[in-house]
Amino acid sequence: MLLAALAEHLLAQADLALPTWVDGRVLRRAWFPAELAIHRADALAWAPAAFRKHGVYLSVHDLSAA
């Protein structure tokens, strides 16, 4: 799901069409890569829309640091 969210996020920024495999990749429960509560709160506040859609919560700040 992380890769589907990342693909959707990057392709949306480039205004490109999504591949078909992206749509069906959605988690039933939210997933936070971070374990600390402060990082989870940051992810809830700053997760990009594509990541939220797929149930992956990480901060947009984490993407810019990578």
mmCIF file of C-alpha atoms in Angstrom:
data_model
loop_
_atom_site.group_PDB
_atom_site.id
_atom_site.type_symbol
_atom_site.label_atom_id
_atom_site.label_comp_id
_atom_site.label_asym_id
_atom_site.label_seq_id
_atom_site.Cartn_x
_atom_site.Cartn_y
_atom_site.Cartn_z
ATOM 1 C CA MET A 1 0.000 0.000 0.000
ATOM 2 C CA LEU A 2 2.903 2.326 0.674
ATOM 3 C CA LEU A 3 4.113 1.991 -2.906
ATOM 4 C CA ALA A 4 0.606 2.518 -4.303
ATOM 5 C CA ALA A 5 0.231 5.671 -2.204
ATOM 6 C CA LEU A 6 3.632 6.952 -3.259
ATOM 7 C CA ALA A 7 2.940 6.216 -6.932
ATOM 8 C CA GLU A 8 -0.408 8.014 -6.752
ATOM 9 C CA HIS A 9 1.134 10.973 -4.919
ATOM 10 C CA LEU A 10 3.985 11.407 -7.410
ATOM 11 C CA LEU A 11 1.863 10.829 -10.511
ATOM 12 C CA ALA A 12 -0.703 13.374 -9.313
ATOM 13 C CA GLN A 13 2.073 15.951 -8.911
ATOM 14 C CA ALA A 14 3.196 15.260 -12.481
ATOM 15 C CA ASP A 15 -0.429 15.265 -13.733
ATOM 16 C CA LEU A 16 -0.053 11.725 -15.100
ATOM 17 C CA ALA A 17 -2.603 8.911 -15.220
ATOM 18 C CA LEU A 18 -2.576 6.260 -12.506
ATOM 19 C CA PRO A 19 -1.839 2.636 -13.363
ATOM 20 C CA THR A 20 -4.736 0.269 -12.744
ATOM 21 C CA TRP A 21 -3.000 -1.615 -9.916
ATOM 22 C CA VAL A 22 -3.037 1.482 -7.678
ATOM 23 C CA ASP A 23 -6.812 1.648 -7.108
ATOM 24 C CA GLY A 24 -7.316 -1.671 -5.338
ATOM 25 C CA ARG A 25 -4.481 -1.181 -2.853
ATOM 26 C CA VAL A 26 -6.191 0.132 0.291
ATOM 27 C CA LEU A 27 -5.594 -0.959 3.881
ATOM 28 C CA ARG A 28 -8.540 -1.871 6.112
ATOM 29 C CA ARG A 29 -6.853 -0.311 9.131
ATOM 30 C CA ALA A 30 -4.638 2.742 9.195
ATOM 31 C CA TRP A 31 -0.892 2.073 9.188
ATOM 32 C CA PHE A 32 1.672 4.391 10.735
ATOM 33 C CA PRO A 33 5.347 3.696 9.962
ATOM 34 C CA ALA A 34 6.282 5.781 13.015
ATOM 35 C CA GLU A 35 5.981 4.361 16.514
ATOM 36 C CA LEU A 36 6.229 7.527 18.599
ATOM 37 C CA ALA A 37 2.955 9.283 19.417
ATOM 38 C CA ILE A 38 4.315 12.682 18.356
ATOM 39 C CA HIS A 39 5.216 11.311 14.928
ATOM 40 C CA ARG A 40 1.787 9.706 14.576
ATOM 41 C CA ALA A 41 0.130 13.020 15.422
ATOM 42 C CA ASP A 42 2.288 14.739 12.811
ATOM 43 C CA ALA A 43 1.303 12.088 10.261
ATOM 44 C CA LEU A 44 -2.396 12.574 11.017
ATOM 45 C CA ALA A 45 -2.025 16.305 10.453
ATOM 46 C CA TRP A 46 0.245 16.245 7.418
ATOM 47 C CA ALA A 47 -0.326 13.013 5.477
ATOM 48 C CA PRO A 48 -0.863 13.747 1.773
ATOM 49 C CA ALA A 49 -4.303 12.867 0.365
ATOM 50 C CA ALA A 50 -3.009 9.926 -1.683
ATOM 51 C CA PHE A 51 -1.514 8.337 1.422
ATOM 52 C CA ARG A 52 -4.690 8.873 3.463
ATOM 53 C CA LYS A 53 -6.711 7.253 0.681
ATOM 54 C CA HIS A 54 -4.583 4.113 0.912
ATOM 55 C CA GLY A 55 -4.565 4.046 4.716
ATOM 56 C CA VAL A 56 -0.903 4.950 5.055
ATOM 57 C CA TYR A 57 -0.170 7.790 7.443
ATOM 58 C CA LEU A 58 3.178 9.460 7.223
ATOM 59 C CA SER A 59 3.953 13.134 7.248
ATOM 60 C CA VAL A 60 4.633 15.038 4.061
ATOM 61 C CA HIS A 61 7.758 16.164 5.918
ATOM 62 C CA ASP A 62 8.988 12.564 5.847
ATOM 63 C CA LEU A 63 8.688 12.563 2.064
ATOM 64 C CA SER A 64 10.693 15.756 1.660
ATOM 65 C CA ALA A 65 13.467 14.422 3.907
ATOM 66 C CA ALA A 66 13.908 11.240 1.859
#
